[in-house]
Short mmCIF file of C-alpha atoms and ligand atoms in Angstrom, two decimals:
data_model
loop_
_atom_site.label_atom_id
_atom_site.label_comp_id
_atom_site.label_asym_id
_atom_site.label_seq_id
_atom_site.Cartn_x
_atom_site.Cartn_y
_atom_site.Cartn_z
CA UNK K 1 76.72 117.96 -219.21
CA UNK K 2 74.40 117.74 -222.23
CA UNK K 3 74.78 120.72 -224.53
CA UNK K 4 72.72 122.00 -227.48
CA UNK K 5 74.51 124.54 -229.67
CA UNK K 6 72.74 126.95 -232.04
CA UNK K 7 74.64 128.42 -235.00
CA UNK K 8 73.76 130.57 -237.99
CA UNK K 9 77.02 130.70 -239.87
CA UNK K 10 80.32 128.91 -240.38
CA UNK K 11 80.28 127.42 -236.89
CA UNK K 12 84.03 127.76 -236.45
CA UNK K 13 83.60 128.39 -232.73
CA UNK K 14 81.39 125.29 -232.48
CA UNK K 15 84.06 123.29 -234.32
CA UNK K 16 86.63 124.43 -231.77
CA UNK K 17 84.36 123.28 -228.93
CA UNK K 18 83.69 119.90 -230.56
CA UNK K 19 87.40 119.34 -231.15
CA UNK K 20 88.24 120.33 -227.57
CA UNK K 21 85.65 117.92 -226.17
CA UNK K 22 86.87 115.14 -228.48
CA UNK K 23 90.54 115.64 -227.57
CA UNK K 24 89.69 115.84 -223.85
CA UNK K 25 88.06 112.42 -224.21
CA UNK K 26 91.15 110.94 -225.85
CA UNK K 27 93.77 112.33 -223.48
CA UNK K 28 92.10 111.00 -220.33
CA UNK K 29 91.12 114.41 -219.05
CA UNK K 30 87.54 114.14 -220.20
CA UNK K 31 85.52 117.30 -219.99
CA UNK K 32 82.27 115.77 -218.80
CA UNK K 33 80.27 117.47 -221.52
CA UNK K 34 78.79 116.42 -224.82
CA UNK K 35 77.14 118.34 -227.63
CA UNK K 36 73.94 116.34 -228.11
CA UNK K 37 72.44 118.43 -230.90
CA UNK K 38 73.21 121.32 -233.23
CA UNK K 39 70.43 123.67 -234.28
CA UNK K 40 70.13 126.55 -236.69
CA UNK K 41 67.67 129.08 -238.07
CA UNK K 42 68.70 128.71 -241.68
CA UNK K 43 69.40 126.21 -244.45
CA UNK K 44 72.90 127.43 -245.25
CA UNK K 45 74.46 127.12 -241.82
CA UNK K 46 77.39 124.74 -241.61
CA UNK K 47 75.46 121.64 -240.62
CA UNK K 48 78.22 119.57 -242.24
CA UNK K 49 79.73 119.84 -238.77
CA UNK K 50 76.84 117.78 -237.38
CA UNK K 51 77.44 115.11 -240.01
CA UNK K 52 81.20 115.16 -239.42
CA UNK K 53 80.82 114.72 -235.65
CA UNK K 54 77.77 112.44 -235.90
CA UNK K 55 75.52 114.78 -233.96
CA UNK K 56 71.74 115.15 -234.49
CA UNK K 57 70.77 118.49 -235.92
CA UNK K 58 67.69 120.55 -236.60
CA UNK K 59 66.70 123.58 -238.65
CA UNK K 60 63.92 125.86 -237.44
CA UNK K 61 63.48 128.64 -239.99
CA UNK K 62 61.68 131.85 -239.05
CA UNK K 63 60.18 132.07 -242.54
CA UNK K 64 58.25 128.85 -241.85
CA UNK K 65 56.35 130.54 -239.01
CA UNK K 66 53.73 133.26 -238.86
CA UNK K 67 55.61 135.26 -236.24
CA UNK K 68 58.60 135.35 -233.90
CA UNK K 69 56.66 133.85 -231.02
CA UNK K 70 55.61 130.73 -232.91
CA UNK K 71 59.12 130.40 -234.33
CA UNK K 72 60.51 130.65 -230.80
CA UNK K 73 58.09 128.05 -229.48
CA UNK K 74 59.10 125.63 -232.25
CA UNK K 75 62.79 126.32 -231.61
CA UNK K 76 62.32 125.72 -227.89
CA UNK K 77 60.44 122.47 -228.53
CA UNK K 78 63.31 121.21 -230.68
CA UNK K 79 65.93 122.18 -228.10
CA UNK K 80 63.99 120.59 -225.25
CA UNK K 81 63.72 117.30 -227.13
CA UNK K 82 67.40 116.83 -226.20
CA UNK K 83 66.91 117.83 -222.56
CA UNK K 84 70.13 119.90 -222.48
CA UNK K 85 71.77 121.08 -219.27
CA UNK K 86 73.20 124.01 -221.23
CA UNK K 87 72.26 125.72 -224.50
CA UNK K 88 74.95 127.73 -226.28
CA UNK K 89 74.40 130.41 -228.92
CA UNK K 90 77.57 130.32 -231.00
CA UNK K 91 77.26 132.70 -233.91
CA UNK K 92 73.47 132.45 -233.75
CA UNK K 93 72.33 135.64 -235.39
CA UNK K 94 68.79 135.83 -234.04
CA UNK K 95 67.33 137.39 -230.93
CA UNK K 96 65.92 134.55 -228.88
CA UNK K 97 62.25 135.17 -228.05
CA UNK K 98 61.29 135.72 -224.38
CA UNK K 99 59.62 132.30 -224.00
CA UNK K 100 62.90 130.64 -224.95
CA UNK K 101 64.95 132.81 -222.58
CA UNK K 102 62.42 132.19 -219.84
CA UNK K 103 62.58 128.42 -220.29
CA UNK K 104 66.35 128.03 -220.68
CA UNK K 105 68.20 130.88 -218.95
CA UNK K 106 70.50 131.02 -217.04
CA UNK K 107 71.57 127.76 -218.71
CA UNK K 108 71.61 129.71 -221.98
CA UNK K 109 74.88 131.45 -222.89
CA UNK K 110 76.20 133.45 -225.82
CA UNK K 111 79.66 134.50 -226.96
CA UNK K 112 80.04 138.00 -228.32
CA UNK K 113 83.02 139.48 -230.23
CA UNK K 114 83.42 142.59 -228.06
CA UNK K 115 84.18 143.62 -224.47
CA UNK K 116 80.54 143.97 -223.35
CA UNK K 117 78.87 146.27 -222.63
CA UNK K 118 80.97 147.87 -225.40
CA UNK K 119 79.69 147.28 -228.96
CA UNK K 120 76.57 145.15 -228.44
CA UNK K 121 74.61 143.93 -231.44
CA UNK K 122 75.21 142.15 -234.70
CA UNK K 123 78.14 144.25 -236.01
CA UNK K 124 80.41 144.46 -232.98
CA UNK K 125 83.70 143.95 -234.84
CA UNK K 126 82.87 146.40 -237.61
CA UNK K 127 81.72 148.95 -235.00
CA UNK K 128 85.02 148.62 -233.10
CA UNK K 129 87.01 149.17 -236.29
CA UNK K 130 84.91 152.18 -237.22
CA UNK K 131 85.23 153.60 -233.70
CA UNK K 132 89.00 153.46 -234.12
CA UNK K 133 89.52 151.96 -230.66
CA UNK K 134 92.93 150.56 -229.75
CA UNK K 135 91.44 147.59 -227.94
CA UNK K 136 88.21 145.65 -227.94
CA UNK K 137 87.52 142.19 -226.54
CA UNK K 138 85.49 139.01 -226.36
CA UNK K 139 82.75 138.09 -223.89
CA UNK K 140 80.60 135.19 -222.83
CA UNK K 141 77.34 136.08 -221.14
CA UNK K 142 74.13 134.57 -219.82
CA UNK K 143 71.39 135.40 -222.34
CA UNK K 144 68.56 137.60 -221.13
CA UNK K 145 65.83 139.38 -223.07
CA UNK K 146 68.04 142.26 -224.15
CA UNK K 147 70.58 142.51 -226.96
CA UNK K 148 73.86 141.28 -225.43
CA UNK K 149 72.83 142.70 -222.04
CA UNK K 150 72.88 139.57 -219.89
CA UNK K 151 75.18 138.93 -216.91
CA UNK K 152 78.82 138.69 -218.00
CA UNK K 153 80.37 135.30 -217.18
CA UNK K 154 83.83 136.27 -218.43
CA UNK K 155 85.35 138.81 -220.80
CA UNK K 156 88.88 139.52 -222.05
CA UNK K 157 90.55 142.53 -223.67
CA UNK K 158 91.96 142.10 -227.18
CA UNK K 159 94.20 144.69 -228.90
CA UNK K 160 93.27 146.16 -232.27
CA UNK K 161 96.42 146.01 -234.38
CA UNK K 162 97.36 148.73 -236.86
CA UNK K 163 96.18 147.62 -240.29
CA UNK K 164 93.46 145.41 -238.84
CA UNK K 165 90.36 145.13 -240.91
CA UNK K 166 87.10 143.57 -239.72
CA UNK K 167 88.15 140.09 -240.84
CA UNK K 168 91.60 140.06 -239.25
CA UNK K 169 90.31 141.51 -236.01
CA UNK K 170 87.35 139.09 -235.91
CA UNK K 171 89.67 136.11 -236.38
CA UNK K 172 91.80 137.29 -233.45
CA UNK K 173 88.65 137.77 -231.36
CA UNK K 174 87.26 134.33 -232.23
CA UNK K 175 90.39 132.68 -230.86
CA UNK K 176 89.59 134.22 -227.49
CA UNK K 177 85.86 133.48 -227.81
CA UNK K 178 86.73 129.81 -228.22
CA UNK K 179 88.83 129.90 -225.07
CA UNK K 180 85.97 131.55 -223.16
CA UNK K 181 83.50 129.01 -224.55
CA UNK K 182 85.60 125.94 -223.71
CA UNK K 183 86.52 127.40 -220.34
CA UNK K 184 82.90 128.06 -219.43
CA UNK K 185 81.75 124.58 -220.55
CA UNK K 186 84.57 123.03 -218.51
CA UNK K 187 83.76 125.09 -215.40
CA UNK K 188 80.02 124.34 -215.62
CA UNK K 189 80.73 120.64 -216.23
CA UNK K 190 83.00 120.43 -213.16
CA UNK K 191 80.56 122.39 -211.03
CA UNK K 192 83.12 125.14 -210.61
CA UNK K 193 80.67 127.61 -212.14
CA UNK K 194 76.99 127.79 -211.25
CA UNK K 195 75.24 129.93 -213.84
CA UNK K 196 72.41 130.68 -211.43
CA UNK K 197 74.92 132.70 -209.41
CA UNK K 198 75.72 134.80 -212.46
CA UNK K 199 72.08 135.78 -212.67
CA UNK K 200 72.21 137.36 -209.24
CA UNK K 201 75.50 139.16 -209.96
C1 GRF T 301 81.39 134.80 -233.49
O1 GRF T 301 82.32 135.87 -233.37
C2 GRF T 301 80.19 135.07 -232.64
O2 GRF T 301 80.47 135.68 -231.41
C3 GRF T 301 79.45 136.04 -233.52
O3 GRF T 301 79.56 135.51 -234.82
C4 GRF T 301 80.78 134.76 -234.88
C5 GRF T 301 80.42 133.36 -235.26
O4 GRF T 301 81.47 132.81 -235.90
N1 GRF T 301 78.07 136.17 -233.12
P1 GRF T 301 81.39 131.24 -236.30
O5 GRF T 301 80.04 131.01 -236.97
O6 GRF T 301 81.52 130.44 -235.03
O7 GRF T 301 82.56 131.04 -237.23
#
């Protein structure tokens, strides 16, 4: 399974995926999946990861394009150069333009730090803290043209602990996001999960 991963930030979830794939290779239970390229929308994303793991990478910056559509077309062209079977948004903080969704989905997934459809959008963890809920969650979904509205592949409940702030809660959520991410990649790679079926769900 050839995977392209898009990040915008620290890429800690991507690191977890890369390490899981690497360790699966070494302990004879290979997950038949490989990250073939890492892409981002900005110069300050953690592309050191690409260097560290020896993976090609690309930067497609919105500010270099006249509009979202042309940015999206350039992003799609870069992704398609690697002919991925699956594209993962892992902390990618941009809405993917319709042409990109159209071309890649349902083999286009995103992890989100909430129990969707609760707390969609870019500030899910902060919103959960501010809402004072006793539990939130983590989700992995197929990306559609909405904001975190696509078919849910899997989601898990995560408790909010007394004294949690956004950072402590987000770290706890990311641990589960990584499990969802690695689990989904494994299930798609083994054919146990067909993302086209999620679309119909
Ligand atoms: C993750 O919680 C992801 O769901 C959200 O941003 C965070 C990215 O963290 N969109 P990292 O860049 O993988 O550390």
